Each structure stands twice: as C-alpha cells, then as structure tokens.
PDB file of C-alpha atoms in Angstrom:
ATOM      1  CA  ASP X  62     -34.552  36.727 -62.267  1.00  0.00           C
ATOM      2  CA  VAL X  63     -36.022  40.169 -61.571  1.00  0.00           C
ATOM      3  CA  PRO X  64     -38.562  41.094 -58.853  1.00  0.00           C
ATOM      4  CA  ASP X  65     -41.860  42.802 -59.634  1.00  0.00           C
ATOM      5  CA  ARG X  66     -43.436  45.521 -57.485  1.00  0.00           C
ATOM      6  CA  GLU X  67     -44.681  42.832 -55.057  1.00  0.00           C
ATOM      7  CA  GLY X  68     -41.237  41.217 -54.816  1.00  0.00           C
ATOM      8  CA  ARG X  69     -42.147  38.188 -56.954  1.00  0.00           C
ATOM      9  CA  VAL X  70     -39.271  37.188 -59.206  1.00  0.00           C
ATOM     10  CA  ALA X  71     -39.387  36.058 -62.830  1.00  0.00           C
ATOM     11  CA  ASN X  72     -36.902  35.362 -65.596  1.00  0.00           C
ATOM     12  CA  VAL X  73     -37.306  38.311 -67.977  1.00  0.00           C
ATOM     13  CA  ALA X  74     -34.930  37.127 -70.746  1.00  0.00           C
ATOM     14  CA  LEU X  75     -35.992  34.697 -73.461  1.00  0.00           C
ATOM     15  CA  GLY X  76     -33.774  31.659 -73.820  1.00  0.00           C
ATOM     16  CA  PHE X  77     -33.396  27.894 -73.841  1.00  0.00           C
ATOM     17  CA  ALA X  78     -33.178  25.322 -71.080  1.00  0.00           C
ATOM     18  CA  THR X  79     -30.085  23.555 -72.449  1.00  0.00           C
ATOM     19  CA  ALA X  80     -26.835  24.542 -74.142  1.00  0.00           C
ATOM     20  CA  ASP X  81     -27.583  22.088 -76.942  1.00  0.00           C
ATOM     21  CA  ASP X  82     -30.628  24.156 -77.922  1.00  0.00           C
ATOM     22  CA  TYR X  83     -28.428  27.228 -78.410  1.00  0.00           C
ATOM     23  CA  VAL X  84     -25.976  25.281 -80.556  1.00  0.00           C
ATOM     24  CA  ARG X  85     -28.729  23.660 -82.631  1.00  0.00           C
ATOM     25  CA  ASP X  86     -30.624  26.810 -83.606  1.00  0.00           C
ATOM     26  CA  SER X  87     -31.064  30.164 -81.900  1.00  0.00           C
ATOM     27  CA  PRO X  88     -32.328  33.580 -83.017  1.00  0.00           C
ATOM     28  CA  TYR X  89     -29.393  35.117 -81.104  1.00  0.00           C
ATOM     29  CA  PHE X  90     -30.990  34.742 -77.644  1.00  0.00           C
ATOM     30  CA  GLY X  91     -28.671  36.607 -75.258  1.00  0.00           C
ATOM     31  CA  ALA X  92     -25.815  36.477 -77.766  1.00  0.00           C
ATOM     32  CA  ILE X  93     -22.756  38.624 -78.311  1.00  0.00           C
ATOM     33  CA  THR X  94     -23.139  39.479 -81.985  1.00  0.00           C
ATOM     34  CA  GLY X  95     -20.063  40.372 -84.041  1.00  0.00           C
ATOM     35  CA  ARG X  96     -17.642  40.952 -85.605  1.00  0.00           C
ATOM     36  CA  TYR X  97     -20.266  43.273 -87.054  1.00  0.00           C
ATOM     37  CA  ALA X  98     -23.657  43.329 -85.342  1.00  0.00           C
ATOM     38  CA  ASN X  99     -26.668  43.979 -87.554  1.00  0.00           C
ATOM     39  CA  ARG X 100     -26.535  44.108 -91.369  1.00  0.00           C
ATOM     40  CA  ILE X 101     -23.973  44.884 -94.039  1.00  0.00           C
ATOM     41  CA  ALA X 102     -25.561  45.309 -97.467  1.00  0.00           C
ATOM     42  CA  ARG X 103     -24.863  42.599-100.027  1.00  0.00           C
ATOM     43  CA  GLY X 104     -22.133  41.235 -97.754  1.00  0.00           C
ATOM     44  CA  HIS X 105     -19.409  43.574 -98.953  1.00  0.00           C
ATOM     45  CA  PHE X 106     -17.617  46.771 -97.994  1.00  0.00           C
ATOM     46  CA  ALA X 107     -14.482  48.644 -99.011  1.00  0.00           C
ATOM     47  CA  LEU X 108     -11.830  49.726 -96.519  1.00  0.00           C
ATOM     48  CA  ASP X 109      -8.820  51.794 -97.578  1.00  0.00           C
ATOM     49  CA  GLY X 110      -9.579  50.895-101.198  1.00  0.00           C
ATOM     50  CA  VAL X 111      -9.691  47.132-100.564  1.00  0.00           C
ATOM     51  CA  GLU X 112     -12.929  45.213-101.181  1.00  0.00           C
ATOM     52  CA  HIS X 113     -13.987  42.674 -98.563  1.00  0.00           C
ATOM     53  CA  ARG X 114     -16.705  40.134 -99.351  1.00  0.00           C
ATOM     54  CA  LEU X 115     -18.577  38.459 -96.522  1.00  0.00           C
ATOM     55  CA  ALA X 116     -20.958  35.523 -96.406  1.00  0.00           C
ATOM     56  CA  VAL X 117     -24.559  36.479 -97.157  1.00  0.00           C
ATOM     57  CA  ASN X 118     -26.653  34.827 -94.448  1.00  0.00           C
ATOM     58  CA  SER X 119     -29.830  36.937 -94.313  1.00  0.00           C
ATOM     59  CA  GLY X 120     -31.494  37.490 -97.654  1.00  0.00           C
ATOM     60  CA  THR X 121     -29.011  39.586 -99.611  1.00  0.00           C
ATOM     61  CA  ASN X 122     -27.126  40.766 -96.514  1.00  0.00           C
ATOM     62  CA  ALA X 123     -24.446  39.739 -94.051  1.00  0.00           C
ATOM     63  CA  LEU X 124     -26.031  39.640 -90.591  1.00  0.00           C
ATOM     64  CA  HIS X 125     -24.459  39.574 -87.100  1.00  0.00           C
ATOM     65  CA  GLY X 126     -21.013  38.489 -88.244  1.00  0.00           C
ATOM     66  CA  GLY X 127     -21.886  35.925 -90.901  1.00  0.00           C
ATOM     67  CA  LEU X 128     -22.306  32.159 -90.973  1.00  0.00           C
ATOM     68  CA  LYS X 129     -20.216  31.642 -87.842  1.00  0.00           C
ATOM     69  CA  GLY X 130     -20.332  34.918 -85.982  1.00  0.00           C
ATOM     70  CA  PHE X 131     -19.169  35.566 -82.441  1.00  0.00           C
ATOM     71  CA  ASP X 132     -22.336  33.957 -81.047  1.00  0.00           C
ATOM     72  CA  LYS X 133     -21.319  30.554 -82.448  1.00  0.00           C
ATOM     73  CA  HIS X 134     -17.871  30.361 -80.823  1.00  0.00           C
ATOM     74  CA  LEU X 135     -16.835  29.058 -77.421  1.00  0.00           C
ATOM     75  CA  TRP X 136     -15.290  31.885 -75.410  1.00  0.00           C
ATOM     76  CA  LYS X 137     -12.851  31.658 -72.519  1.00  0.00           C
ATOM     77  CA  ALA X 138     -14.666  32.566 -69.303  1.00  0.00           C
ATOM     78  CA  GLU X 139     -13.217  33.705 -65.995  1.00  0.00           C
ATOM     79  CA  ALA X 140     -14.643  35.291 -62.872  1.00  0.00           C
ATOM     80  CA  THR X 141     -13.168  38.708 -62.099  1.00  0.00           C
ATOM     81  CA  ASP X 142     -13.282  41.178 -59.244  1.00  0.00           C
ATOM     82  CA  ALA X 143     -15.827  43.977 -59.355  1.00  0.00           C
ATOM     83  CA  LYS X 144     -16.113  46.671 -56.723  1.00  0.00           C
ATOM     84  CA  ASP X 145     -19.895  46.892 -57.038  1.00  0.00           C
ATOM     85  CA  GLY X 146     -20.937  43.300 -57.763  1.00  0.00           C
ATOM     86  CA  VAL X 147     -19.845  40.085 -59.414  1.00  0.00           C
ATOM     87  CA  ALA X 148     -18.297  39.913 -62.871  1.00  0.00           C
ATOM     88  CA  LEU X 149     -17.560  37.432 -65.633  1.00  0.00           C
ATOM     89  CA  ARG X 150     -15.024  38.181 -68.351  1.00  0.00           C
ATOM     90  CA  LEU X 151     -15.387  36.436 -71.726  1.00  0.00           C
ATOM     91  CA  SER X 152     -12.501  36.563 -74.194  1.00  0.00           C
ATOM     92  CA  ARG X 153     -11.475  35.192 -77.557  1.00  0.00           C
ATOM     93  CA  THR X 154      -9.237  36.175 -80.459  1.00  0.00           C
ATOM     94  CA  SER X 155     -10.938  36.506 -83.817  1.00  0.00           C
ATOM     95  CA  PRO X 156      -8.268  35.509 -86.376  1.00  0.00           C
ATOM     96  CA  ASP X 157      -7.406  37.484 -89.483  1.00  0.00           C
ATOM     97  CA  GLY X 158      -9.833  36.484 -92.228  1.00  0.00           C
ATOM     98  CA  GLU X 159     -12.497  35.035 -89.940  1.00  0.00           C
ATOM     99  CA  GLU X 160     -15.737  35.342 -91.936  1.00  0.00           C
ATOM    100  CA  ASN X 161     -13.530  37.365 -94.355  1.00  0.00           C
ATOM    101  CA  PHE X 162     -13.087  40.265 -91.932  1.00  0.00           C
ATOM    102  CA  PRO X 163      -9.522  41.639 -91.975  1.00  0.00           C
ATOM    103  CA  GLY X 164      -7.239  41.729 -88.955  1.00  0.00           C
ATOM    104  CA  THR X 165      -6.544  39.590 -85.922  1.00  0.00           C
ATOM    105  CA  MET X 166      -8.830  40.988 -83.243  1.00  0.00           C
ATOM    106  CA  PRO X 167      -8.565  40.074 -79.539  1.00  0.00           C
ATOM    107  CA  VAL X 168     -11.905  40.747 -77.835  1.00  0.00           C
ATOM    108  CA  GLU X 169     -12.994  40.954 -74.202  1.00  0.00           C
ATOM    109  CA  VAL X 170     -16.578  41.281 -73.002  1.00  0.00           C
ATOM    110  CA  THR X 171     -17.136  41.703 -69.259  1.00  0.00           C
ATOM    111  CA  TYR X 172     -20.563  41.198 -67.672  1.00  0.00           C
ATOM    112  CA  THR X 173     -21.000  42.757 -64.227  1.00  0.00           C
ATOM    113  CA  LEU X 174     -24.102  42.141 -62.123  1.00  0.00           C
ATOM    114  CA  THR X 175     -24.175  45.047 -59.698  1.00  0.00           C
ATOM    115  CA  GLU X 176     -25.747  45.388 -56.286  1.00  0.00           C
ATOM    116  CA  ALA X 177     -28.119  47.943 -57.833  1.00  0.00           C
ATOM    117  CA  ASN X 178     -29.814  45.295 -60.044  1.00  0.00           C
ATOM    118  CA  GLU X 179     -27.868  46.387 -63.114  1.00  0.00           C
ATOM    119  CA  LEU X 180     -26.292  44.245 -65.802  1.00  0.00           C
ATOM    120  CA  ARG X 181     -23.276  46.158 -67.098  1.00  0.00           C
ATOM    121  CA  ILE X 182     -21.596  44.991 -70.318  1.00  0.00           C
ATOM    122  CA  ASP X 183     -18.144  46.338 -71.206  1.00  0.00           C
ATOM    123  CA  TYR X 184     -16.634  45.566 -74.624  1.00  0.00           C
ATOM    124  CA  ARG X 185     -12.984  45.954 -75.597  1.00  0.00           C
ATOM    125  CA  ALA X 186     -11.146  45.039 -78.818  1.00  0.00           C
ATOM    126  CA  THR X 187      -7.910  45.767 -80.679  1.00  0.00           C
ATOM    127  CA  THR X 188      -6.642  44.829 -84.128  1.00  0.00           C
ATOM    128  CA  ASP X 189      -3.401  44.398 -86.070  1.00  0.00           C
ATOM    129  CA  LYS X 190      -4.968  45.524 -89.387  1.00  0.00           C
ATOM    130  CA  PRO X 191      -7.620  48.091 -90.252  1.00  0.00           C
ATOM    131  CA  THR X 192     -11.019  46.447 -89.796  1.00  0.00           C
ATOM    132  CA  VAL X 193     -14.622  47.218 -88.887  1.00  0.00           C
ATOM    133  CA  VAL X 194     -16.256  46.298 -85.593  1.00  0.00           C
ATOM    134  CA  ASN X 195     -19.714  46.686 -84.103  1.00  0.00           C
ATOM    135  CA  LEU X 196     -20.574  44.585 -81.053  1.00  0.00           C
ATOM    136  CA  THR X 197     -23.838  44.302 -79.151  1.00  0.00           C
ATOM    137  CA  ASN X 198     -25.895  42.095 -76.897  1.00  0.00           C
ATOM    138  CA  HIS X 199     -28.967  40.504 -78.471  1.00  0.00           C
ATOM    139  CA  SER X 200     -31.078  39.654 -75.421  1.00  0.00           C
ATOM    140  CA  TYR X 201     -34.822  39.422 -75.914  1.00  0.00           C
ATOM    141  CA  PHE X 202     -36.784  40.797 -72.956  1.00  0.00           C
ATOM    142  CA  ASN X 203     -40.283  40.214 -71.648  1.00  0.00           C
ATOM    143  CA  LEU X 204     -40.706  42.060 -68.367  1.00  0.00           C
ATOM    144  CA  ALA X 205     -43.824  40.069 -67.501  1.00  0.00           C
ATOM    145  CA  GLY X 206     -41.627  36.952 -67.556  1.00  0.00           C
ATOM    146  CA  GLU X 207     -40.380  34.860 -70.466  1.00  0.00           C
ATOM    147  CA  GLY X 208     -43.060  32.621 -71.925  1.00  0.00           C
ATOM    148  CA  SER X 209     -45.866  34.860 -70.619  1.00  0.00           C
ATOM    149  CA  GLY X 210     -47.014  36.004 -74.051  1.00  0.00           C
ATOM    150  CA  SER X 211     -46.883  39.197 -76.076  1.00  0.00           C
ATOM    151  CA  VAL X 212     -44.819  42.274 -75.195  1.00  0.00           C
ATOM    152  CA  LEU X 213     -47.068  44.598 -77.196  1.00  0.00           C
ATOM    153  CA  GLY X 214     -48.539  46.006 -73.972  1.00  0.00           C
ATOM    154  CA  HIS X 215     -45.116  47.068 -72.676  1.00  0.00           C
ATOM    155  CA  VAL X 216     -44.679  50.838 -72.601  1.00  0.00           C
ATOM    156  CA  LEU X 217     -41.496  52.059 -74.292  1.00  0.00           C
ATOM    157  CA  GLN X 218     -39.713  55.395 -74.438  1.00  0.00           C
ATOM    158  CA  LEU X 219     -36.659  55.951 -76.655  1.00  0.00           C
ATOM    159  CA  ASN X 220     -34.300  58.893 -76.277  1.00  0.00           C
ATOM    160  CA  ALA X 221     -34.255  59.336 -80.041  1.00  0.00           C
ATOM    161  CA  SER X 222     -35.947  61.966 -82.180  1.00  0.00           C
ATOM    162  CA  ARG X 223     -34.451  60.464 -85.367  1.00  0.00           C
ATOM    163  CA  TYR X 224     -34.014  57.042 -86.938  1.00  0.00           C
ATOM    164  CA  THR X 225     -32.505  55.462 -90.041  1.00  0.00           C
ATOM    165  CA  PRO X 226     -35.251  54.328 -92.465  1.00  0.00           C
ATOM    166  CA  ILE X 227     -34.705  51.009 -94.261  1.00  0.00           C
ATOM    167  CA  ASP X 228     -35.264  49.741 -97.780  1.00  0.00           C
ATOM    168  CA  ARG X 229     -36.978  46.487 -98.785  1.00  0.00           C
ATOM    169  CA  PHE X 230     -33.795  44.580 -97.953  1.00  0.00           C
ATOM    170  CA  ALA X 231     -33.807  45.939 -94.362  1.00  0.00           C
ATOM    171  CA  ILE X 232     -30.753  48.093 -95.108  1.00  0.00           C
ATOM    172  CA  PRO X 233     -30.677  51.775 -94.074  1.00  0.00           C
ATOM    173  CA  THR X 234     -31.187  54.071 -97.042  1.00  0.00           C
ATOM    174  CA  GLY X 235     -28.623  56.517 -95.636  1.00  0.00           C
ATOM    175  CA  GLU X 236     -31.284  59.017 -94.631  1.00  0.00           C
ATOM    176  CA  ILE X 237     -31.540  60.131 -91.017  1.00  0.00           C
ATOM    177  CA  ALA X 238     -35.223  60.964 -90.596  1.00  0.00           C
ATOM    178  CA  ALA X 239     -37.313  62.595 -87.881  1.00  0.00           C
ATOM    179  CA  VAL X 240     -39.754  60.353 -86.015  1.00  0.00           C
ATOM    180  CA  THR X 241     -42.189  63.221 -85.443  1.00  0.00           C
ATOM    181  CA  GLY X 242     -45.686  62.501 -86.721  1.00  0.00           C
ATOM    182  CA  THR X 243     -44.967  58.848 -87.498  1.00  0.00           C
ATOM    183  CA  PRO X 244     -45.555  55.504 -85.738  1.00  0.00           C
ATOM    184  CA  MET X 245     -41.773  55.393 -85.216  1.00  0.00           C
ATOM    185  CA  ASP X 246     -42.032  58.056 -82.506  1.00  0.00           C
ATOM    186  CA  PHE X 247     -41.287  56.734 -79.007  1.00  0.00           C
ATOM    187  CA  THR X 248     -40.011  60.018 -77.598  1.00  0.00           C
ATOM    188  CA  HIS X 249     -42.942  59.802 -75.163  1.00  0.00           C
ATOM    189  CA  PRO X 250     -43.973  56.596 -73.342  1.00  0.00           C
ATOM    190  CA  THR X 251     -46.029  54.537 -75.796  1.00  0.00           C
ATOM    191  CA  ALA X 252     -47.221  50.939 -75.858  1.00  0.00           C
ATOM    192  CA  ILE X 253     -45.139  48.883 -78.280  1.00  0.00           C
ATOM    193  CA  GLY X 254     -48.303  47.615 -79.955  1.00  0.00           C
ATOM    194  CA  ALA X 255     -50.164  50.925 -80.088  1.00  0.00           C
ATOM    195  CA  ARG X 256     -49.248  51.609 -83.732  1.00  0.00           C
ATOM    196  CA  ILE X 257     -47.426  48.481 -84.853  1.00  0.00           C
ATOM    197  CA  ARG X 258     -50.191  47.566 -87.311  1.00  0.00           C
ATOM    198  CA  ASN X 259     -50.533  51.047 -88.804  1.00  0.00           C
ATOM    199  CA  ASP X 260     -50.332  51.288 -92.564  1.00  0.00           C
ATOM    200  CA  PHE X 261     -46.884  52.850 -92.611  1.00  0.00           C
ATOM    201  CA  GLU X 262     -44.220  51.831 -95.104  1.00  0.00           C
ATOM    202  CA  GLN X 263     -41.410  51.384 -92.572  1.00  0.00           C
ATOM    203  CA  LEU X 264     -43.569  49.055 -90.452  1.00  0.00           C
ATOM    204  CA  ARG X 265     -44.395  47.017 -93.549  1.00  0.00           C
ATOM    205  CA  LEU X 266     -40.747  46.790 -94.557  1.00  0.00           C
ATOM    206  CA  GLY X 267     -39.642  45.730 -91.052  1.00  0.00           C
ATOM    207  CA  PHE X 268     -42.679  43.504 -90.369  1.00  0.00           C
ATOM    208  CA  GLY X 269     -43.024  45.686 -87.288  1.00  0.00           C
ATOM    209  CA  TYR X 270     -40.219  47.515 -85.524  1.00  0.00           C
ATOM    210  CA  ASP X 271     -36.723  46.461 -86.560  1.00  0.00           C
ATOM    211  CA  HIS X 272     -35.025  49.830 -86.874  1.00  0.00           C
ATOM    212  CA  ASN X 273     -31.973  51.716 -85.717  1.00  0.00           C
ATOM    213  CA  TYR X 274     -32.702  54.820 -83.669  1.00  0.00           C
ATOM    214  CA  VAL X 275     -30.230  57.707 -83.476  1.00  0.00           C
ATOM    215  CA  LEU X 276     -29.774  58.615 -79.822  1.00  0.00           C
ATOM    216  CA  ASP X 277     -30.178  62.227 -78.764  1.00  0.00           C
ATOM    217  CA  ARG X 278     -27.146  63.628 -76.952  1.00  0.00           C
ATOM    218  CA  PRO X 279     -26.764  67.183 -75.594  1.00  0.00           C
ATOM    219  CA  ASP X 280     -23.249  67.117 -77.055  1.00  0.00           C
ATOM    220  CA  PRO X 281     -22.976  64.997 -80.234  1.00  0.00           C
ATOM    221  CA  ASP X 282     -19.227  64.596 -79.634  1.00  0.00           C
ATOM    222  CA  ASP X 283     -19.789  63.172 -76.145  1.00  0.00           C
ATOM    223  CA  SER X 284     -19.593  59.366 -76.110  1.00  0.00           C
ATOM    224  CA  GLY X 285     -20.379  58.975 -72.411  1.00  0.00           C
ATOM    225  CA  LEU X 286     -23.238  56.941 -71.013  1.00  0.00           C
ATOM    226  CA  VAL X 287     -26.684  58.248 -71.922  1.00  0.00           C
ATOM    227  CA  VAL X 288     -30.151  56.843 -71.245  1.00  0.00           C
ATOM    228  CA  ALA X 289     -31.238  55.254 -74.516  1.00  0.00           C
ATOM    229  CA  ALA X 290     -34.505  53.546 -73.602  1.00  0.00           C
ATOM    230  CA  VAL X 291     -36.956  52.905 -70.781  1.00  0.00           C
ATOM    231  CA  ALA X 292     -39.419  50.008 -70.935  1.00  0.00           C
ATOM    232  CA  ILE X 293     -42.157  49.324 -68.372  1.00  0.00           C
ATOM    233  CA  GLU X 294     -44.500  46.351 -68.057  1.00  0.00           C
ATOM    234  CA  PRO X 295     -47.601  47.897 -66.433  1.00  0.00           C
ATOM    235  CA  ASN X 296     -49.008  44.812 -64.690  1.00  0.00           C
ATOM    236  CA  SER X 297     -45.822  43.716 -62.909  1.00  0.00           C
ATOM    237  CA  GLY X 298     -44.351  47.203 -62.572  1.00  0.00           C
ATOM    238  CA  ARG X 299     -40.962  45.986 -63.802  1.00  0.00           C
ATOM    239  CA  ARG X 300     -38.894  48.720 -65.400  1.00  0.00           C
ATOM    240  CA  LEU X 301     -35.845  48.351 -67.668  1.00  0.00           C
ATOM    241  CA  GLU X 302     -33.604  51.353 -68.309  1.00  0.00           C
ATOM    242  CA  THR X 303     -30.944  50.990 -71.002  1.00  0.00           C
ATOM    243  CA  ARG X 304     -27.873  53.250 -70.913  1.00  0.00           C
ATOM    244  CA  THR X 305     -25.076  53.163 -73.446  1.00  0.00           C
ATOM    245  CA  THR X 306     -22.019  54.852 -74.890  1.00  0.00           C
ATOM    246  CA  GLU X 307     -23.149  53.875 -78.396  1.00  0.00           C
ATOM    247  CA  PRO X 308     -24.680  56.330 -80.908  1.00  0.00           C
ATOM    248  CA  GLY X 309     -27.653  54.119 -81.780  1.00  0.00           C
ATOM    249  CA  ILE X 310     -30.055  51.463 -80.578  1.00  0.00           C
ATOM    250  CA  GLN X 311     -31.896  48.846 -82.616  1.00  0.00           C
ATOM    251  CA  PHE X 312     -35.444  48.425 -81.373  1.00  0.00           C
ATOM    252  CA  TYR X 313     -36.714  45.032 -82.509  1.00  0.00           C
ATOM    253  CA  SER X 314     -40.232  43.901 -81.634  1.00  0.00           C
ATOM    254  CA  GLY X 315     -39.583  40.173 -82.104  1.00  0.00           C
ATOM    255  CA  ASN X 316     -41.233  40.087 -85.530  1.00  0.00           C
ATOM    256  CA  PHE X 317     -39.509  36.924 -86.735  1.00  0.00           C
ATOM    257  CA  LEU X 318     -40.012  34.639 -83.733  1.00  0.00           C
ATOM    258  CA  PRO X 319     -41.589  31.748 -85.656  1.00  0.00           C
ATOM    259  CA  GLY X 320     -43.474  29.823 -82.975  1.00  0.00           C
ATOM    260  CA  SER X 321     -41.002  26.935 -83.088  1.00  0.00           C
ATOM    261  CA  TYR X 322     -38.717  27.815 -80.155  1.00  0.00           C
ATOM    262  CA  VAL X 323     -39.494  26.365 -76.731  1.00  0.00           C
ATOM    263  CA  GLY X 324     -38.155  28.480 -73.901  1.00  0.00           C
ATOM    264  CA  THR X 325     -37.007  27.835 -70.356  1.00  0.00           C
ATOM    265  CA  SER X 326     -40.652  27.930 -69.219  1.00  0.00           C
ATOM    266  CA  HIS X 327     -41.363  25.047 -71.668  1.00  0.00           C
ATOM    267  CA  ARG X 328     -43.683  27.393 -73.530  1.00  0.00           C
ATOM    268  CA  ILE X 329     -43.463  28.307 -77.207  1.00  0.00           C
ATOM    269  CA  TYR X 330     -42.236  31.764 -78.174  1.00  0.00           C
ATOM    270  CA  ARG X 331     -44.388  33.385 -80.831  1.00  0.00           C
ATOM    271  CA  GLN X 332     -44.133  36.641 -82.751  1.00  0.00           C
ATOM    272  CA  SER X 333     -43.653  39.646 -80.427  1.00  0.00           C
ATOM    273  CA  ASP X 334     -43.207  37.511 -77.298  1.00  0.00           C
ATOM    274  CA  GLY X 335     -39.962  39.409 -76.661  1.00  0.00           C
ATOM    275  CA  PHE X 336     -38.285  42.655 -77.669  1.00  0.00           C
ATOM    276  CA  ALA X 337     -34.626  43.573 -78.124  1.00  0.00           C
ATOM    277  CA  LEU X 338     -32.813  46.832 -77.421  1.00  0.00           C
ATOM    278  CA  GLU X 339     -29.492  46.382 -79.191  1.00  0.00           C
ATOM    279  CA  THR X 340     -27.098  49.255 -78.496  1.00  0.00           C
ATOM    280  CA  GLN X 341     -24.874  49.763 -81.515  1.00  0.00           C
ATOM    281  CA  HIS X 342     -23.277  51.781 -84.265  1.00  0.00           C
ATOM    282  CA  PHE X 343     -25.595  51.982 -87.238  1.00  0.00           C
ATOM    283  CA  PRO X 344     -26.283  49.084 -89.642  1.00  0.00           C
ATOM    284  CA  ASP X 345     -24.277  49.140 -92.889  1.00  0.00           C
ATOM    285  CA  SER X 346     -22.013  51.921 -91.596  1.00  0.00           C
ATOM    286  CA  PRO X 347     -19.021  50.612 -93.625  1.00  0.00           C
ATOM    287  CA  ASN X 348     -21.020  51.533 -96.750  1.00  0.00           C
ATOM    288  CA  LYS X 349     -22.511  54.772 -95.431  1.00  0.00           C
ATOM    289  CA  PRO X 350     -19.888  57.560 -95.130  1.00  0.00           C
ATOM    290  CA  ASN X 351     -22.399  59.853 -93.385  1.00  0.00           C
ATOM    291  CA  PHE X 352     -22.881  57.363 -90.500  1.00  0.00           C
ATOM    292  CA  PRO X 353     -20.537  57.269 -87.474  1.00  0.00           C
ATOM    293  CA  SER X 354     -17.441  55.268 -88.400  1.00  0.00           C
ATOM    294  CA  THR X 355     -17.009  51.655 -87.301  1.00  0.00           C
ATOM    295  CA  VAL X 356     -13.387  51.447 -88.490  1.00  0.00           C
ATOM    296  CA  LEU X 357     -10.822  50.201 -85.966  1.00  0.00           C
ATOM    297  CA  ARG X 358      -7.130  50.647 -86.754  1.00  0.00           C
ATOM    298  CA  PRO X 359      -3.918  49.277 -85.232  1.00  0.00           C
ATOM    299  CA  GLY X 360      -2.982  51.213 -82.115  1.00  0.00           C
ATOM    300  CA  GLU X 361      -6.610  52.062 -81.363  1.00  0.00           C
ATOM    301  CA  THR X 362      -8.867  50.373 -78.802  1.00  0.00           C
ATOM    302  CA  TYR X 363     -12.554  49.760 -79.357  1.00  0.00           C
ATOM    303  CA  ARG X 364     -14.492  50.359 -76.144  1.00  0.00           C
ATOM    304  CA  SER X 365     -18.214  50.279 -75.553  1.00  0.00           C
ATOM    305  CA  THR X 366     -20.428  50.053 -72.471  1.00  0.00           C
ATOM    306  CA  THR X 367     -24.103  49.248 -72.071  1.00  0.00           C
ATOM    307  CA  ILE X 368     -26.073  48.983 -68.833  1.00  0.00           C
ATOM    308  CA  TYR X 369     -29.446  47.274 -68.426  1.00  0.00           C
ATOM    309  CA  ALA X 370     -30.830  48.588 -65.114  1.00  0.00           C
ATOM    310  CA  PHE X 371     -33.868  46.899 -63.544  1.00  0.00           C
ATOM    311  CA  SER X 372     -36.260  48.469 -61.042  1.00  0.00           C
ATOM    312  CA  THR X 373     -40.000  48.776 -60.409  1.00  0.00           C
ATOM    313  CA  VAL X 374     -42.646  51.471 -60.623  1.00  0.00           C
TER     314      VAL X 374
END
C-alpha cells in the first residue's frame, strides 16, 4: 500500500486475492520472469556453436522462460537483515536443461522494503555451463489504486532517446532507433494514452506500447544505478521512480489484459488497467550480436538491481 498526497493509502500493484489464482492462470502479476525474461525468437539460440531449442509459448516465440518459467516454481523464502528496512530473500536452483536452457544455475532474488518507501530488488546468479540469463520483475502498476480503471491518464517519462523496434512477431528487428518525432517518445512527461491510438506502425504491431527502451547513460560502460522512468498519477499525486543497473526497460501498457482477471479489489482488470516497467537486457539478445550480451559463463556472477521508489507530488 502506498499513500497519496493526502496520506490515503491504496494498493498500487495488480494481483489476485489468493495463491490459487496465481497458480491457475496469471499474466505474470508481480512475477520473477526467467531464465530469460521477454522473448527469444522462434524459441532457439546458438551459444558457442551449440543450438538450443526452447518451448514456444507465445506465438512463434519463447516468452519469459518457457512453459514453466521461474514464475511457476516454488522458491525458498527467508527473512534477512537489511540496514535500511526489511528484506526477503528468495532462492532456487534452476537445473541443467530446465526448459532446455544449459547449465545448473543457482539464483537469489532479494526484496528489500526500505524506510524511504522504496522496493529494492537485487538479483544474483551463477552457472556451471555457459548459458543466457535475463531476469526481471513483472509487476503491473496503477498508481490510482488497483482496480480503479485505466492508466492511460498516468504521466510517464522515460530516460531513453532510443528504442528497439519490433516486427510482426513482437521480436526486435535489431535496429536501435531514435524516438524523436514519433509516438514512442517519452523523453518528456507525457500521458500514456496521449498517442497510444496514433496510426503508427510500432503501436499497431504492439497493440499499444510493448517495447524495449534503450536507457541513456552518460557513460555507456557504466552499469551503475540510473533513473530509467518516472510515472505520476495526477489525481492522487503518487509518483513512481524506477532506477536500475540494466541497459533497457520494457514499457508495457497492459494491452493484453483480457477482462477476465478479477483482482484483489474484486474488480475486473481490462485492457490498460495497469502498466509494467520491466528493467532488463534486450529481448532476443542471444540472437542479436549488436545487443548487450546476456551470456553468463562459469566463474562469473550475474548481478542486477532495480529500485521502485514511491513518493508524492
């Protein structure tokens, strides 16, 4: 629950009232998605000359780790000490060959709720064979409160002057394009719905916004925390700032919420009733040599941090 400018609290994350609902069917509400978040084209990639074929579970693509990705496993949970709040560490070991990904991969994800109204997520993984990894959190937000209706009036700013255009299969073409002069431009605060119905090919292909944005960094080699996005709900004054060590962020405007999910408010979620800001490496990176690498090798440690910071304006 997050307070508005008057101090009134509301749940700002879409989700279900019972665990059974998550097990039965969920569009990744609040999930850890992996071993590879987002899409891999045609469910295959080559690594060190070896072809790996994954389950195709979204059209022609592998999505969010396959048929039984990280979101569909029971993780070990333990409370841990945090100097600036309370923390929960989740851990599991993804076995070699799980969903046809190579390598045994122990994973830890630590959630810290800080005294500054921040949710900090720290990811860590290792492997005993070369593999690919891309982890993210797939929370859907509505800063007016879940179940309150459309997020199209939220004002969004992305620290990204470029994005990766997609083809008709929702896979990046490999191009890194400027947002300038297009409805993809959120470099200045703009309502999510201001241009979502414009006649623009990328909006048609994504059924709205479902695109990876390339974050602007003063030093491209610096992988420290950077502000990726700021979202504000004007009526409540709630503000969400997203910071990350990742090179990209997937802005998703909830285009495929079908009107069949009943949330914790006992109200139905419809299209664009929530938005996601998924910090990540780029979709289909294993098949795109010009994208930042997602390869993890023995002796290396995958680390990633994302912070969702809540405040008011």
